[in-house]
Short mmCIF file of C-alpha atoms in Angstrom, two decimals:
data_model
loop_
_atom_site.label_atom_id
_atom_site.label_comp_id
_atom_site.label_asym_id
_atom_site.label_seq_id
_atom_site.Cartn_x
_atom_site.Cartn_y
_atom_site.Cartn_z
CA MET R 1 129.77 145.74 9.14
CA ASN R 2 126.63 144.06 10.47
CA ASN R 3 124.32 145.56 13.08
CA LEU R 4 121.92 143.36 15.05
CA ARG R 5 119.33 144.78 17.41
CA LEU R 6 117.01 142.81 19.68
CA GLY R 7 113.97 144.54 21.13
CA PHE R 8 112.91 144.49 24.77
CA THR R 9 110.69 141.41 24.45
CA GLU R 10 113.22 139.32 22.51
CA THR R 11 116.18 140.34 24.66
CA THR R 12 114.49 139.66 27.97
CA LEU R 13 112.92 136.37 26.87
CA LEU R 14 116.30 135.27 25.51
CA PHE R 15 117.82 136.03 28.91
CA PHE R 16 115.08 134.01 30.62
CA TYR R 17 115.59 131.18 28.11
CA TYR R 18 119.25 131.14 29.14
CA LEU R 19 118.22 130.97 32.80
CA ASP R 20 115.95 128.03 32.03
CA LEU R 21 118.77 126.24 30.21
CA GLN R 22 121.03 126.77 33.20
CA LYS R 23 118.23 125.47 35.44
CA ILE R 24 118.37 128.63 37.51
CA CYS R 25 115.14 128.69 39.48
CA ASN R 26 114.07 132.19 40.44
CA SER R 27 110.41 132.97 40.98
CA GLU R 28 111.07 136.67 40.38
CA TYR R 29 111.10 136.29 36.61
CA VAL R 30 108.26 133.82 36.04
CA ASN R 31 105.42 136.35 35.92
CA LEU R 32 107.37 138.72 33.67
CA GLN R 33 108.34 135.82 31.42
CA ASP R 34 104.70 134.75 31.08
CA SER R 35 103.65 138.31 30.27
CA LEU R 36 106.38 138.77 27.66
CA ILE R 37 105.53 135.46 26.00
CA ASN R 38 102.01 136.81 25.51
CA TRP R 39 103.47 139.99 24.01
CA LEU R 40 105.70 137.90 21.74
CA CYS R 41 102.81 135.82 20.41
CA THR R 42 100.39 138.73 20.14
CA THR R 43 102.34 141.62 18.64
CA SER R 44 105.78 140.56 17.34
CA GLY R 45 104.80 138.18 14.56
CA PHE R 46 105.93 135.04 16.40
CA TYR R 47 103.32 132.32 15.87
CA ASP R 48 102.78 128.60 16.24
CA LYS R 49 99.48 127.10 15.13
CA ASN R 50 99.96 124.15 17.45
CA ILE R 51 99.42 126.58 20.33
CA CYS R 52 95.94 127.89 21.10
CA GLY R 53 95.42 131.59 21.62
CA SER R 54 95.11 134.81 19.67
CA TYR R 55 95.31 137.98 21.77
CA PHE R 56 97.10 138.01 25.13
CA ASP R 57 95.37 134.76 26.13
CA PHE R 58 98.19 132.25 25.63
CA ASP R 59 99.24 129.49 28.00
CA ALA R 60 102.83 130.62 28.50
CA ASN R 61 103.89 127.34 30.09
CA LYS R 62 102.77 125.34 27.04
CA ILE R 63 104.59 127.74 24.76
CA LYS R 64 107.79 127.50 26.81
CA ASN R 65 107.70 123.73 26.32
CA SER R 66 106.84 123.84 22.62
CA ASP R 67 109.27 122.84 19.86
CA VAL R 68 108.82 126.09 17.93
CA TYR R 69 109.54 128.33 20.94
CA ASN R 70 112.63 126.36 21.96
CA ASN R 71 113.89 126.12 18.38
CA TYR R 72 113.43 129.86 17.93
CA PHE R 73 115.27 130.89 21.08
CA ASN R 74 117.98 128.28 20.65
CA ARG R 75 118.68 129.77 17.23
CA LEU R 76 118.55 133.26 18.67
CA LEU R 77 121.02 132.35 21.40
CA ASN R 78 123.42 130.89 18.83
CA ILE R 79 123.07 133.99 16.65
CA VAL R 80 124.01 136.45 19.39
CA LYS R 81 126.74 134.18 20.75
CA ASN R 82 128.45 133.43 17.47
CA SER R 83 127.88 136.54 15.37
CA ASN R 84 130.82 138.85 14.74
CA THR R 85 128.60 141.90 14.72
CA LYS R 86 127.62 145.06 16.52
CA LEU R 87 124.92 143.89 18.90
CA GLU R 88 122.34 145.96 20.72
CA LEU R 89 120.35 144.32 23.52
CA ASN R 90 117.42 145.97 25.30
CA PHE R 91 116.35 144.54 28.66
CA HIS R 92 113.07 145.08 30.46
CA GLY R 93 113.49 146.02 34.09
CA PHE R 94 113.47 143.06 36.46
CA HIS R 95 114.10 142.17 40.09
CA ASN R 96 117.52 142.96 41.56
CA SER R 97 118.00 139.30 42.40
CA LEU R 98 118.54 138.65 38.68
CA ILE R 99 121.30 141.19 38.14
CA GLN R 100 124.10 138.71 38.80
CA TYR R 101 122.58 136.31 36.26
CA LYS R 102 122.34 139.09 33.70
CA GLU R 103 126.10 139.60 33.99
CA GLU R 104 126.66 135.86 33.58
CA PHE R 105 124.46 135.89 30.49
CA LEU R 106 126.35 138.82 28.95
CA ASN R 107 129.65 137.07 29.62
CA TYR R 108 128.29 133.86 28.11
CA ILE R 109 127.49 135.58 24.81
CA ASP R 110 130.66 137.72 25.03
CA TYR R 111 128.65 140.90 24.80
CA ASN R 112 130.23 144.30 24.48
CA LYS R 113 127.71 146.99 23.69
CA ASN R 114 128.88 149.31 20.94
CA ASN R 115 127.15 152.68 20.95
CA ASN R 116 128.95 153.80 17.80
CA GLN R 117 126.77 151.94 15.37
CA THR R 118 126.94 152.86 11.71
CA ASN R 119 124.32 155.40 10.81
CA ILE R 120 121.64 153.65 8.81
CA LEU R 121 121.77 156.22 6.02
CA GLN R 122 125.55 155.92 5.72
CA PHE R 123 125.08 152.14 5.64
CA MET R 124 123.08 152.57 2.41
CA ASP R 125 125.60 154.79 0.64
CA ASN R 126 126.72 153.61 -2.83
CA LYS R 127 125.03 150.21 -2.44
CA ASN R 128 122.17 148.20 -3.87
CA VAL R 129 119.92 148.13 -0.82
CA LEU R 130 117.16 145.68 0.04
CA ILE R 131 114.69 146.84 2.69
CA ILE R 132 112.71 144.12 4.47
CA ASN R 133 109.80 145.90 6.10
CA ASN R 134 106.08 146.11 5.48
CA LEU R 135 106.38 149.82 4.69
CA GLY R 136 109.22 149.16 2.24
CA SER R 137 107.36 150.55 -0.77
CA LEU R 138 106.92 153.88 1.03
CA MET R 139 110.61 153.94 1.97
CA LYS R 140 111.63 153.35 -1.64
CA MET R 141 109.24 156.10 -2.75
CA GLN R 142 110.65 158.54 -0.20
CA TYR R 143 114.20 157.86 -1.36
CA GLU R 144 113.43 158.14 -5.07
CA SER R 145 111.49 161.37 -4.55
CA GLY R 146 114.56 162.95 -2.93
CA ASN R 147 112.72 163.61 0.31
CA ILE R 148 115.30 161.77 2.45
CA THR R 149 118.13 164.09 1.44
CA LYS R 150 115.86 167.08 2.03
CA ILE R 151 115.08 165.85 5.54
CA TYR R 152 118.63 164.75 6.42
CA GLN R 153 120.81 167.22 4.58
CA ARG R 154 123.87 166.29 6.65
CA TYR R 155 123.70 162.76 5.19
CA PRO R 156 124.03 163.22 1.43
CA ILE R 157 123.52 159.56 0.58
CA SER R 158 123.50 158.06 -2.87
CA ALA R 159 122.34 154.46 -2.90
CA LYS R 160 122.75 152.72 -6.24
CA ASN R 161 119.28 151.25 -5.96
CA ILE R 162 116.64 150.48 -3.36
CA ASP R 163 114.47 147.38 -3.55
CA PHE R 164 112.07 146.11 -0.93
CA LEU R 165 110.42 142.96 0.33
CA GLU R 166 107.28 143.29 2.42
CA PRO R 167 107.08 140.07 4.45
CA GLY R 168 103.48 140.43 5.61
CA TYR R 169 101.98 140.37 9.08
CA THR R 170 101.51 137.38 11.39
CA PHE R 171 100.14 139.06 14.50
CA PHE R 172 97.79 137.36 16.96
CA ASN R 173 99.32 133.88 16.41
CA ASN R 174 98.09 133.93 12.83
CA GLY R 175 99.97 133.15 9.62
CA HIS R 176 99.73 131.23 6.35
CA ASP R 177 102.05 128.43 7.47
CA SER R 178 102.46 126.19 10.51
CA SER R 179 104.72 128.58 12.41
CA ILE R 180 107.09 131.53 12.19
CA LEU R 181 109.91 129.12 11.34
CA GLU R 182 108.24 127.89 8.16
CA THR R 183 107.28 131.41 7.12
CA ALA R 184 110.84 132.62 7.71
CA GLU R 185 112.16 129.90 5.40
CA LYS R 186 109.80 131.04 2.66
CA ILE R 187 110.91 134.64 3.10
CA CYS R 188 114.53 133.49 2.78
CA ASP R 189 113.65 131.76 -0.50
CA LYS R 190 112.40 135.11 -1.80
CA ILE R 191 115.45 136.98 -0.54
CA LYS R 192 118.01 134.78 -2.28
CA ILE R 193 116.72 135.59 -5.78
CA ILE R 194 116.97 139.38 -5.28
CA ASN R 195 120.11 141.26 -6.32
CA PHE R 196 121.47 143.41 -3.48
CA ASP R 197 124.65 144.43 -1.67
CA CYS R 198 123.20 144.99 1.79
CA VAL R 199 119.95 144.64 3.69
CA ILE R 200 118.03 146.77 6.19
CA ILE R 201 115.56 144.76 8.26
CA SER R 202 112.79 145.78 10.61
CA ALA R 203 110.46 142.80 10.77
CA GLY R 204 109.67 142.03 14.40
CA ALA R 205 110.38 138.48 15.50
CA TYR R 206 111.56 137.58 11.98
CA SER R 207 114.46 140.03 11.99
CA SER R 208 117.05 137.84 13.72
CA LEU R 209 116.19 134.74 11.69
CA LEU R 210 116.54 136.67 8.44
CA PHE R 211 119.73 138.32 9.69
CA ASP R 212 121.27 134.91 10.34
CA TYR R 213 120.41 133.62 6.87
CA ILE R 214 121.60 136.69 4.97
CA VAL R 215 124.87 137.04 6.89
CA ASN R 216 125.85 133.38 7.04
CA GLU R 217 124.34 131.93 3.88
CA LEU R 218 124.49 134.88 1.48
CA ASN R 219 127.50 136.65 3.04
CA LYS R 220 125.89 140.10 2.82
CA ASP R 221 125.91 143.00 5.27
CA VAL R 222 122.76 143.50 7.35
CA PHE R 223 121.49 146.34 9.50
CA VAL R 224 118.65 145.28 11.82
CA ALA R 225 116.77 148.42 12.79
CA GLY R 226 114.08 148.85 15.37
CA CYS R 227 110.63 150.38 15.12
CA ASP R 228 112.12 153.83 14.43
CA LEU R 229 113.13 152.81 10.90
CA PRO R 230 110.28 154.85 9.33
CA LEU R 231 111.77 158.00 10.89
CA TYR R 232 114.86 157.67 8.69
CA PHE R 233 112.68 157.57 5.60
CA GLY R 234 110.39 160.43 6.53
CA ILE R 235 107.32 158.33 7.33
CA SER R 236 105.03 159.71 10.03
CA THR R 237 103.89 156.65 11.92
CA ASN R 238 102.05 157.23 15.18
CA ARG R 239 105.26 156.39 17.04
CA VAL R 240 107.22 158.98 15.05
CA LYS R 241 104.52 161.57 15.73
CA CYS R 242 104.65 160.78 19.45
CA PHE R 243 108.41 160.72 20.02
CA TYR R 244 109.87 162.77 17.16
CA SER R 245 107.23 165.38 16.39
CA ASN R 246 109.88 168.11 16.38
CA GLN R 247 111.60 166.44 13.40
CA ILE R 248 108.52 166.14 11.20
CA ASN R 249 108.34 168.58 8.30
CA GLU R 250 106.66 168.92 4.91
CA TYR R 251 108.78 166.12 3.43
CA PHE R 252 107.29 163.46 5.72
CA ILE R 253 104.40 161.30 4.55
CA ASN R 254 101.70 159.38 6.42
CA VAL R 255 101.00 155.66 6.11
CA PRO R 256 97.95 155.29 3.84
CA ASP R 257 94.98 153.43 5.32
CA GLU R 258 95.21 150.66 2.72
CA MET R 259 98.65 149.69 4.07
CA LYS R 260 97.42 149.26 7.63
CA PRO R 261 96.64 145.61 8.47
CA LEU R 262 93.32 144.48 9.85
CA GLY R 263 93.27 145.00 13.60
CA TYR R 264 96.37 147.19 13.57
CA GLU R 265 94.94 149.35 16.38
CA LYS R 266 95.26 146.34 18.71
CA VAL R 267 99.03 146.19 18.16
CA GLU R 268 100.43 148.66 20.69
CA ASN R 269 97.63 151.10 19.85
CA GLY R 270 98.63 151.18 16.19
CA CYS R 271 101.93 152.95 16.88
CA TYR R 272 103.71 151.33 13.93
CA TRP R 273 101.40 152.85 11.28
#
């Protein structure tokens, strides 16, 4: 069974993209849309080198009219509309005048929220697992050391093997290629030569694109996790320390400084490391 999760920025911008397609004019969402586009391009890994900007200084209107942005959200809309999967959407708060359109959007994609998602540790059981996350090497280390089963004794998992792919960071509208779409294709080329039964992904704006490829082209099960993925592997990121301090024990490890990207403090105050 596949699990797809969209974060607050992706979910809300996808909703606004739908409103734009339907030519629904409502001034109540324009400012929030512009703000979230800046979040998308600054912190999520979404990038397009044809667009100027680096850190919350993007021209949102130009981005909304760009080929990369429209290609990305068109693909995202098709993914959530056509996927036979457990789907979790997370909306930012917005003006009450948009509530009726939210219901139309949810009906359009035939959305039924399922709160009984497979536990991520159970998802791994008895499988060759590929983790796509930039802390993947730490997650593999935590599993092989036995720390996961010491932390979560009620989930006695036994994965056949854990491999990882660390996709790299493309914050601040910066990447090695022309855009997120080209980089995603190159990541997919790496994925297809790895032997695995299922995949766990937590890779920002790349997650849905990789989900689509793995599910539909490789016919493998995928679990898209959010930013709490390190918690399940006993990794004490700043976010874990803030929200789950009561769960941290001697089997948790910190993210070493050498694994923190340049400028990481500027990405939501470094909460992911």
